[in-house]
Tab-separated table of C-alpha atoms in Angstrom:
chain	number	residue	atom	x	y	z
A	1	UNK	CA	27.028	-13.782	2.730
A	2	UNK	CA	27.387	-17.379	4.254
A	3	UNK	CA	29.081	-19.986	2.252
A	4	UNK	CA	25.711	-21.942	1.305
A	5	UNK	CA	23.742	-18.667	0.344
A	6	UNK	CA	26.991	-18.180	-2.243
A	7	UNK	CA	26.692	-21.786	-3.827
A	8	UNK	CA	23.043	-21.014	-3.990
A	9	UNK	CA	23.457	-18.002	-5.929
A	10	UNK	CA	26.350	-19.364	-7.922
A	11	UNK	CA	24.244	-22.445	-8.950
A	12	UNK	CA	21.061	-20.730	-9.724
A	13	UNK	CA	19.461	-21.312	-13.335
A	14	UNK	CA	16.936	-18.266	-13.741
A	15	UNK	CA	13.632	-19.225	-15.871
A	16	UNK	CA	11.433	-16.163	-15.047
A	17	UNK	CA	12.113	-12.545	-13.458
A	18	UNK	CA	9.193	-10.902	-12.344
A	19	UNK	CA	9.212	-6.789	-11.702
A	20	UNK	CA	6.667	-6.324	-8.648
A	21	UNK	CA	5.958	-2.338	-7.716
A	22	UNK	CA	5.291	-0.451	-4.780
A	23	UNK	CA	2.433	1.874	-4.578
A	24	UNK	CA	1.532	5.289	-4.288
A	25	UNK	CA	-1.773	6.700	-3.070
A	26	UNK	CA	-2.876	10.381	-3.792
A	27	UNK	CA	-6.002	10.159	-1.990
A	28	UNK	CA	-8.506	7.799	-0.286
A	29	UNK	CA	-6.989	6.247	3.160
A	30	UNK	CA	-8.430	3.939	4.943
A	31	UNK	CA	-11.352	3.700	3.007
A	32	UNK	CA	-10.641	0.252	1.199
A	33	UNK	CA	-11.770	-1.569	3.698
A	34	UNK	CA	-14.834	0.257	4.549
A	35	UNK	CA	-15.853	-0.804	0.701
A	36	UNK	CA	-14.833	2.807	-0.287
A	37	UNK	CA	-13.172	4.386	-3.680
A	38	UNK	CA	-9.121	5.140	-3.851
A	39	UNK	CA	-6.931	6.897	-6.267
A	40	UNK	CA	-3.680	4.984	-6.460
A	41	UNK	CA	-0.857	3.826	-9.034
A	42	UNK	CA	2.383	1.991	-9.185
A	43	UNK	CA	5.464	3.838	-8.959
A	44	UNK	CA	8.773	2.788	-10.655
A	45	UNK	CA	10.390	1.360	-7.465
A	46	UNK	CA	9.823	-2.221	-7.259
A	47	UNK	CA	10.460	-5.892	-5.701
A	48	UNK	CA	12.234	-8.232	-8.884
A	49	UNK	CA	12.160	-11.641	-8.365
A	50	UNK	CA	13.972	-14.306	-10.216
A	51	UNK	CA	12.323	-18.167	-10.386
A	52	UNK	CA	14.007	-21.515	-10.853
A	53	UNK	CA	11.982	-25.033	-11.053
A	54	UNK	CA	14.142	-27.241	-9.121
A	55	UNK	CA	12.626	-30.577	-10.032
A	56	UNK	CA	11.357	-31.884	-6.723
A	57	UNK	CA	7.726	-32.149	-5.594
A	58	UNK	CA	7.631	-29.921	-2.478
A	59	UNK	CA	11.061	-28.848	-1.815
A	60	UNK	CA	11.208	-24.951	-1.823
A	61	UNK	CA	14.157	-22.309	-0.923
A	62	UNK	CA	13.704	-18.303	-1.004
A	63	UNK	CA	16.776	-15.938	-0.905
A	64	UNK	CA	15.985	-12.616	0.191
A	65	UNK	CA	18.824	-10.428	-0.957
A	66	UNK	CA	17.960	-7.312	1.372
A	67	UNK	CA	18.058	-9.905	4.545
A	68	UNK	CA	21.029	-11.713	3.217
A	69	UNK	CA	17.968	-14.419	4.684
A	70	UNK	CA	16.808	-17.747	3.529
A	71	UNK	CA	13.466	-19.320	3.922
A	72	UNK	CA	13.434	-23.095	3.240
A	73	UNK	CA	10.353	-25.011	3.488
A	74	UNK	CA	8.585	-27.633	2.046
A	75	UNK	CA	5.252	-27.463	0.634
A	76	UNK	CA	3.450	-30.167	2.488
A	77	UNK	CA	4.325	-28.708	5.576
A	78	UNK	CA	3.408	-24.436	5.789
A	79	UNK	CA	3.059	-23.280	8.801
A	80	UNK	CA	3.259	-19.798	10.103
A	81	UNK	CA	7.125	-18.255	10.715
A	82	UNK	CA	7.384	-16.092	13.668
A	83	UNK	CA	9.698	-14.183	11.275
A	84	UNK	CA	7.507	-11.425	9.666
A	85	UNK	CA	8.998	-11.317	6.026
A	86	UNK	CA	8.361	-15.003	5.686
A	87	UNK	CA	4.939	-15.083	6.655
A	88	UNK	CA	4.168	-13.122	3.029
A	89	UNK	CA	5.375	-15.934	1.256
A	90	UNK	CA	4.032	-18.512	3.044
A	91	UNK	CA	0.603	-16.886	3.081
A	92	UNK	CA	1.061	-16.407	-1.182
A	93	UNK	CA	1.955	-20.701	-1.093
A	94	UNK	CA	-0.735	-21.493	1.564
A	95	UNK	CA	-3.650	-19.386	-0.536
A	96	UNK	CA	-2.079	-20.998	-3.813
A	97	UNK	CA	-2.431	-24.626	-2.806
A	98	UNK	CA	-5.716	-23.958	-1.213
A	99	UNK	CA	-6.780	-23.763	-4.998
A	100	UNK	CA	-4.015	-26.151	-7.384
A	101	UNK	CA	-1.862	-28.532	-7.052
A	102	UNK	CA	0.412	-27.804	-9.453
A	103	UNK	CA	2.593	-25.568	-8.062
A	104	UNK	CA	6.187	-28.022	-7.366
A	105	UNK	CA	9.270	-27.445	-6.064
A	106	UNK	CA	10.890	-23.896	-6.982
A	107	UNK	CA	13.758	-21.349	-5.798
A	108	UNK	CA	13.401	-17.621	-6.001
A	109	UNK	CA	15.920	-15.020	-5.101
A	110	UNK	CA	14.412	-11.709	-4.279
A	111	UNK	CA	15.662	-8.294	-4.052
A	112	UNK	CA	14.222	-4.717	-3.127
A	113	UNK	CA	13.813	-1.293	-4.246
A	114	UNK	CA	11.276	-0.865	-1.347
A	115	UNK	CA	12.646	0.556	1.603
A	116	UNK	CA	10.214	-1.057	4.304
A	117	UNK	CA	7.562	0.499	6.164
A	118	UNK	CA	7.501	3.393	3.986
A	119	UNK	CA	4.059	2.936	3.229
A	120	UNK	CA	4.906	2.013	-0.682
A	121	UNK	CA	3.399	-1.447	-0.158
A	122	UNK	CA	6.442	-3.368	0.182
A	123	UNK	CA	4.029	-5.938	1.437
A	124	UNK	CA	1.941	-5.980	-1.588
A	125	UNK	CA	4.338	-5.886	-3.977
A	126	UNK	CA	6.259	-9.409	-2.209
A	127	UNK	CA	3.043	-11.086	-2.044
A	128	UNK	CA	1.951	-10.048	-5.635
A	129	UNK	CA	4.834	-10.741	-7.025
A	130	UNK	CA	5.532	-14.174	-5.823
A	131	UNK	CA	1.910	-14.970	-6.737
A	132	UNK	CA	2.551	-13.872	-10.009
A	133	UNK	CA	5.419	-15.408	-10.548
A	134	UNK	CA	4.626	-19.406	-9.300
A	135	UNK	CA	1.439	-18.430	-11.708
A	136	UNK	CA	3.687	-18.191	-14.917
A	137	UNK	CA	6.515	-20.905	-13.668
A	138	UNK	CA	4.020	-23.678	-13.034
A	139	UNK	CA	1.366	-22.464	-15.766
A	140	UNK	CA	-1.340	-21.823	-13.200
A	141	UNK	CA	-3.557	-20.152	-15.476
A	142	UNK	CA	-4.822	-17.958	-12.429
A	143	UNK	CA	-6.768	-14.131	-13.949
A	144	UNK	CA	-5.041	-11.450	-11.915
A	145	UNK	CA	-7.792	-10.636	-9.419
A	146	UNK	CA	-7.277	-14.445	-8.467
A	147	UNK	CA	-4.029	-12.968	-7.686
A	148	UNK	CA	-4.925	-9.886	-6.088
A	149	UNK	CA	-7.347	-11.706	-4.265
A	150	UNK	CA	-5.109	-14.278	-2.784
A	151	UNK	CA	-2.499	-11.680	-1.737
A	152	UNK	CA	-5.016	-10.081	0.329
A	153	UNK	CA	-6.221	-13.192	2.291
A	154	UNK	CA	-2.356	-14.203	2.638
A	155	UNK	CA	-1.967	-11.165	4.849
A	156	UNK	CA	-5.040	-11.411	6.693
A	157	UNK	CA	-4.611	-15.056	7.871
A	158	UNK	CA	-0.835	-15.300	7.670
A	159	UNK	CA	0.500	-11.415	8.949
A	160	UNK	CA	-2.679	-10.848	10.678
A	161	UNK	CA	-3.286	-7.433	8.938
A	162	UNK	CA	-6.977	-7.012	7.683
A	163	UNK	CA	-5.886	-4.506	4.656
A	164	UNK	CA	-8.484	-3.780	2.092
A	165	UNK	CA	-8.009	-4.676	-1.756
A	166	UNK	CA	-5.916	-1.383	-2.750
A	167	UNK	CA	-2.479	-2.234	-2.575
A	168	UNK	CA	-3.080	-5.525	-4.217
A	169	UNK	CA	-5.021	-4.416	-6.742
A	170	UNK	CA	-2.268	-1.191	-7.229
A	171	UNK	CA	0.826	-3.276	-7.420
A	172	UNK	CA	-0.742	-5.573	-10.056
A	173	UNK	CA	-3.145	-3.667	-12.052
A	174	UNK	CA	-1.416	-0.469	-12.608
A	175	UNK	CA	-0.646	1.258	-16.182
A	176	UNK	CA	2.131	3.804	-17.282
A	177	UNK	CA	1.098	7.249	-16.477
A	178	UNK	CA	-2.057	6.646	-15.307
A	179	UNK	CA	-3.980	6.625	-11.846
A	180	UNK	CA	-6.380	3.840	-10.987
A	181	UNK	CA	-9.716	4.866	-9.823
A	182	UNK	CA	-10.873	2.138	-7.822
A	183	UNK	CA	-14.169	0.891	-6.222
A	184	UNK	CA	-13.644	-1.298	-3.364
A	185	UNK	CA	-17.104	-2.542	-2.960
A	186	UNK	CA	-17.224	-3.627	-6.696
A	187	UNK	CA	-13.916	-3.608	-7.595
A	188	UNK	CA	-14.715	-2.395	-11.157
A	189	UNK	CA	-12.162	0.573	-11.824
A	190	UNK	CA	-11.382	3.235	-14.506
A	191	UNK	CA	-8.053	4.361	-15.418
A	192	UNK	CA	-7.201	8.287	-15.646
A	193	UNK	CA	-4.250	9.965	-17.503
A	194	UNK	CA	-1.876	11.440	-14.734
A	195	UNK	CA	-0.750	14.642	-15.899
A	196	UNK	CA	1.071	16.594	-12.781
A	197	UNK	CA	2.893	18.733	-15.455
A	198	UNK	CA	4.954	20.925	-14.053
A	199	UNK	CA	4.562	19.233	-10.581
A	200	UNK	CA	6.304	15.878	-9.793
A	201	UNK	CA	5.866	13.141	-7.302
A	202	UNK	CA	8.037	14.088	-4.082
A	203	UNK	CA	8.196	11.067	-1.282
A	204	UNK	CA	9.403	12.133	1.926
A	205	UNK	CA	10.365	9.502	4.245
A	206	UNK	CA	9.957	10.086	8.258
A	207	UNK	CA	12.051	7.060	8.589
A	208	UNK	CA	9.770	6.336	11.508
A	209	UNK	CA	7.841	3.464	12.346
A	210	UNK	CA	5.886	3.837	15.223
A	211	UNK	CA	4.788	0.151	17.095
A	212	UNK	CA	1.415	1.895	16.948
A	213	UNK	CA	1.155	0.731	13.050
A	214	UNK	CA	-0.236	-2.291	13.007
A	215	UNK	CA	-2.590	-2.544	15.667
A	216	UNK	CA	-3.683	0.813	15.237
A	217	UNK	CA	-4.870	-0.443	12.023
A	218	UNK	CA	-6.981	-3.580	13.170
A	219	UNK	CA	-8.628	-1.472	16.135
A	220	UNK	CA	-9.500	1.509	13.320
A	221	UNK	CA	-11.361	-0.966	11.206
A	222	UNK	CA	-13.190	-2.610	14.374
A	223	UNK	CA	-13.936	0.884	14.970
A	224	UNK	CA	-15.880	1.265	11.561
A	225	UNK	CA	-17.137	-1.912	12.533
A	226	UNK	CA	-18.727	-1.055	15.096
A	227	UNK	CA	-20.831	2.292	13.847
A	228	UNK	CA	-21.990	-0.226	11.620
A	229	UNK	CA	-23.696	-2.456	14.190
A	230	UNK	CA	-25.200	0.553	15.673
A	231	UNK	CA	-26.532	1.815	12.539
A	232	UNK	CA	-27.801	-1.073	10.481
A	233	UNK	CA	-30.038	-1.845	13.817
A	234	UNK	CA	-32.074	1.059	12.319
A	235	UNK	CA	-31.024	0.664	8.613
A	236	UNK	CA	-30.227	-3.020	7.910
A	237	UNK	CA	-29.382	-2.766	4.141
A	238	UNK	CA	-26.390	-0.689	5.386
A	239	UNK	CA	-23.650	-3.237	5.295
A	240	UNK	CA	-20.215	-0.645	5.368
A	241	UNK	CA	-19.790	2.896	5.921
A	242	UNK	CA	-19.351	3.475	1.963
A	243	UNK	CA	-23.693	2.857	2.668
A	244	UNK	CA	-23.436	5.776	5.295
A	245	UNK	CA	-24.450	9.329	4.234
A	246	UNK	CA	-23.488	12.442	6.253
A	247	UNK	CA	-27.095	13.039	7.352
A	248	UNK	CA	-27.922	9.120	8.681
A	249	UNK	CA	-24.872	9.319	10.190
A	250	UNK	CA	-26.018	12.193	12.482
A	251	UNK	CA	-28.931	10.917	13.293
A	252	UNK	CA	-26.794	8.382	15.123
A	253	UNK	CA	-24.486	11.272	16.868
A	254	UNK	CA	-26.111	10.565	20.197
A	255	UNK	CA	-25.515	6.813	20.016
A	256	UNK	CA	-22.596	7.105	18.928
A	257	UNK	CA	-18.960	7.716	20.974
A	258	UNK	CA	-17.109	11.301	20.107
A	259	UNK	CA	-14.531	8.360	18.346
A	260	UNK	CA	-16.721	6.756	16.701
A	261	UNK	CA	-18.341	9.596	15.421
A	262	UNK	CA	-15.133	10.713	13.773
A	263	UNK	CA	-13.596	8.030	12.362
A	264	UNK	CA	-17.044	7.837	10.356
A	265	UNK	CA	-17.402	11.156	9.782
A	266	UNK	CA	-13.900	10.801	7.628
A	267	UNK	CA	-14.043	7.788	5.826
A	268	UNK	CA	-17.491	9.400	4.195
A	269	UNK	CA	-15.791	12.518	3.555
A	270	UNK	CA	-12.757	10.941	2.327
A	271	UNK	CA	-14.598	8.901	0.065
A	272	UNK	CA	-16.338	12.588	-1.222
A	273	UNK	CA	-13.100	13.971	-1.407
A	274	UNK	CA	-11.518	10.718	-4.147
A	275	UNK	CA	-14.626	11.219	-6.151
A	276	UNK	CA	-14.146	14.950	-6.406
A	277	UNK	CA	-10.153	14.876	-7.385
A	278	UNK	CA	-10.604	12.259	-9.537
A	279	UNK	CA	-12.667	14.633	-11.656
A	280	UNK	CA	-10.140	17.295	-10.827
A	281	UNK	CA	-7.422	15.036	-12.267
A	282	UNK	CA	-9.199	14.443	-15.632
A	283	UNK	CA	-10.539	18.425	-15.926
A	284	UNK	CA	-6.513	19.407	-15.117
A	285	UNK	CA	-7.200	21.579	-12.311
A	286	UNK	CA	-4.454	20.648	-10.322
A	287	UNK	CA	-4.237	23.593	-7.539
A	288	UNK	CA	-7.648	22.282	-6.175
A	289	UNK	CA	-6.493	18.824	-6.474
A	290	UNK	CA	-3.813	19.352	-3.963
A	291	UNK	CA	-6.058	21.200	-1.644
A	292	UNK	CA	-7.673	18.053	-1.239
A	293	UNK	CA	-4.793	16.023	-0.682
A	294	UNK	CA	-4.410	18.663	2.117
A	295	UNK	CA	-8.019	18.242	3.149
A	296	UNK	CA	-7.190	14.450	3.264
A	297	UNK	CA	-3.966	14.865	5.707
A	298	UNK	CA	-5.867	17.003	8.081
A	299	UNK	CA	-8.780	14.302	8.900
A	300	UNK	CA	-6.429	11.037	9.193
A	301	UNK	CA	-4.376	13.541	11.703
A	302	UNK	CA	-7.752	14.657	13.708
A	303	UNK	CA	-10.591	12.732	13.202
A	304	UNK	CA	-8.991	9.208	12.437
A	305	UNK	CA	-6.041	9.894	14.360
A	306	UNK	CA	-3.088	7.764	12.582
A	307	UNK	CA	-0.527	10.556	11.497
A	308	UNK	CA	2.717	11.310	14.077
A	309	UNK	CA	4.119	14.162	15.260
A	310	UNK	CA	6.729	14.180	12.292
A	311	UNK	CA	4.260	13.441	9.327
A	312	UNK	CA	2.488	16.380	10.340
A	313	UNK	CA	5.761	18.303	10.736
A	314	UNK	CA	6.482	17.613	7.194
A	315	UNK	CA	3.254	18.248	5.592
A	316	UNK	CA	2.753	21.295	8.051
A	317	UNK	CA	6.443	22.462	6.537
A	318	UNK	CA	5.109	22.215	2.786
A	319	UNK	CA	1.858	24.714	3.309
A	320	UNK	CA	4.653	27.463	3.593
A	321	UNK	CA	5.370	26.605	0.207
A	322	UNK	CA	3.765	28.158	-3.022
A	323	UNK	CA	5.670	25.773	-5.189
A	324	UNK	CA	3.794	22.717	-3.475
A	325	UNK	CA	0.228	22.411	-3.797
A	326	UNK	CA	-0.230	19.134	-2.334
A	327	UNK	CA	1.085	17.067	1.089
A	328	UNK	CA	-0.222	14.085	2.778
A	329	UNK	CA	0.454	11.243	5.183
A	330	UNK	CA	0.481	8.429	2.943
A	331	UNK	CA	-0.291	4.488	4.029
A	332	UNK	CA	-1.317	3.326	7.447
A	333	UNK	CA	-0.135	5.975	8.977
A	334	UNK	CA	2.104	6.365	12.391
A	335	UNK	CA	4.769	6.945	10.043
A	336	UNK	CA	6.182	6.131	6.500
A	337	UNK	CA	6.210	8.726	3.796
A	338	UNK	CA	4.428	12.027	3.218
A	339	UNK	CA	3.265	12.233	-0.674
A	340	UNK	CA	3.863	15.954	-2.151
A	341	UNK	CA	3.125	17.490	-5.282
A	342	UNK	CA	5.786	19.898	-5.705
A	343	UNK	CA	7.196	21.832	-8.676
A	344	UNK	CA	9.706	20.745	-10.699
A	345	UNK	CA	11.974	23.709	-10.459
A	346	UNK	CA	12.288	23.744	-6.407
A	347	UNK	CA	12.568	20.184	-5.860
A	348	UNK	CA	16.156	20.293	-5.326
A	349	UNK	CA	16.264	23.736	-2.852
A	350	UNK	CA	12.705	22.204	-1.217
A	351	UNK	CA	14.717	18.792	-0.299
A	352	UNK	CA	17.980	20.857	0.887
A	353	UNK	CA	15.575	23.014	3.321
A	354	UNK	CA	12.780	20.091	4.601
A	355	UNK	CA	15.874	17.777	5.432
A	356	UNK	CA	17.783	20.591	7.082
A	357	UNK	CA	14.624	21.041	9.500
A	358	UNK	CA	13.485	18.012	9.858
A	359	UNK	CA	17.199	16.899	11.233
A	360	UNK	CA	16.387	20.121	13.660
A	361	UNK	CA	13.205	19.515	14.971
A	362	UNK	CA	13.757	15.315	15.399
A	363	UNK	CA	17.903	14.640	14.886
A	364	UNK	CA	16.589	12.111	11.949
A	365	UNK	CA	18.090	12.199	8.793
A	366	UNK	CA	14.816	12.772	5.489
A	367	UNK	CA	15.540	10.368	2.891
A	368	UNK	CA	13.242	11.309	-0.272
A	369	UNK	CA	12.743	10.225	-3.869
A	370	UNK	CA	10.379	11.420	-6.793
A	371	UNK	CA	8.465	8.661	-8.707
A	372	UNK	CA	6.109	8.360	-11.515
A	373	UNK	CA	2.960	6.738	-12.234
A	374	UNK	CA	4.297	3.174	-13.534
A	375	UNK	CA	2.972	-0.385	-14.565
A	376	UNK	CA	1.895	-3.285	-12.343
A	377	UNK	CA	3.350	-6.424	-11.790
A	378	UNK	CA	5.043	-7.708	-14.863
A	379	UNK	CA	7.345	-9.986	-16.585
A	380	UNK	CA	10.600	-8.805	-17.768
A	381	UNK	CA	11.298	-9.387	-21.538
């Protein structure tokens, strides 16, 4: 640590400490941007951020712990960084004084629980939580879909990644052991009791991240995109594929490229497949649960194509295993983590065995945590 990052630390007077979460998601991918429903929570990993006033009109200074980084800027002058980290803040700032002028001059010193490109929504959880935060400091008065909102155009216009409204809406609106059922076309959501007793939460983490990532993700939603031009020139009250049923979609199969055709064909099913295990969830039946989870994995790897060879290694390596019901890809895909419900008793032998393979088939070492369903963003007391 350089000598002016200690004196900043040293000097610091901390007003506010904000816990911001990642995010898990047991099913529903890719479909929050096509207006569709998702089945995510918080987990108890998270971003905490500590906030200072510092008494001048504009002058700001972020201290990102993990980077051992600074970001200094004032706030009548943001402009985009070509430094990716920084562009999350200054899209939170340049969405916050699009709408008040009353956020001032503040410091913040932020550090991680979130290993990056994990597909946890380290992202979300840095955007949220700064938003969050300058709304208490500076007594904003902002509701928290204001927030959630804002989060989500700060990464389209600052990072230049169109996501939907999930991880947002995860990282902030999240409860203790429950899931969030969530409509992305309405955004109205209903909150179900996660029970995976005996099973537990197992992250596996590639510790890949393919360039593919975020491209991929921009073409795959011009893809959707573009079914819907071809079909609302038939059907013109069909505004996303969350409109598109199974059987007007194959009236289009002709029209329609082989690609195209697929990546529709999954986002409706997928959006089937959240509806059905969120009733699952509630009725307990677990076992059937997972098999959708599975169900879920095996159409992002063949008909939306944004899995890797060693995400579908791993998940492929859990269907030998009666003690796990449930693997996925998790996130954007092209790496990140695979989500697993496994049983409690064979975590321990399961992790041993996956790593031991996994370090076989690719010579990279499996790092891997379990997690619970956990609250959104939130002040500490």
């Amino acid at each position: 640590m350089n000598k002016n990052h200690k004196e900043f630390i040293e000097n610091f007077n901390e007003e506010l400490v904000i816990f911001s979460p990642g995010r898990i998601n047991f099913i529903g991918e890719h479909t929050d941007y096509n207006n569709g429903f998702v089945l995510p929570t918080a987990i108890d990993k998270k971003i905490v951020f500590s906030f200072e006033r510092n008494d001048t009109e504009d002058q700001c200074k972020v201290y990102s712990i993990s980077y051992g980084k600074m970001l200094d800027f004032s706030l009548f002058e943001i402009r985009q960084s070509t430094i990716e980290w920084e562009n999350y803040i200054l899209g939170v700032i340049n969405e916050l004084l699009q709408i008040t002028d009353s956020v001032k001059g503040f410091n913040c010193i932020i550090k991680s629980e979130l290993p990056i490109g994990a597909g946890i929504s380290s992202s979300a959880a840095l955007e949220c939580g700064l938003a969050f935060g300058l709304n208490e400091l500076f007594g904003l008065g902002l509701p928290k879909i204001a927030l959630i909102e804002l989060s989500q155009r700060a990464e389209h216009l600052y990072v230049g990644t169109k996501c939907g409204i999930m991880d947002q809406f995860a990282s902030v609106m999240s409860k203790d052991q429950k899931v969030i059922l969530l409509d992305c076309k309405s955004q109205t959501h209903r909150l179900i009791d996660a029970n995976f007793e005996p099973y537990k939460i197992l992250l596996l983490n590639t510790n890949v991240s393919h360039n593919l990532a975020s491209s991929e993700y921009n073409t795959r939603r011009e893809e959707c995109e573009e079914v819907i031009k071809i079909v609302s020139s038939k059907y013109n009250e069909i505004k996303s594929l969350r409109d598109i049923t199974k059987s007007v979609l194959n009236e289009f199969k002709n029209k329609l490229s082989t690609t195209l055709f697929n990546r529709a064909s999954y986002v409706i099913e997928e959006n089937n497949r959240v509806l059905q295990a969120s009733e699952l969830l509630e009725k307990g039946d677990l076992v059937r649960f997972g098999e959708l989870m599975y169900q879920s994995h095996r159409g992002l790897q063949n008909q939306y194509e944004v899995s890797c060879e060693e995400l579908d290694f791993l998940v492929d390596f859990s269907e030998n295993n009666d003690k796990i019901i449930g693997s996925r890809m998790m996130g954007g895909g092209f790496g990140g983590c695979t989500i697993n419900l496994i049983h409690k008793d064979d975590i321990n032998d399961y992790i041993v065995r996956v790593k031991k393979a996994y370090k076989d088939k690719f010579n990279i070492d499996l790092t891997s945590f379990t997690t619970v369903p956990s609250h959104g963003t939130s002040i500490q007391e």
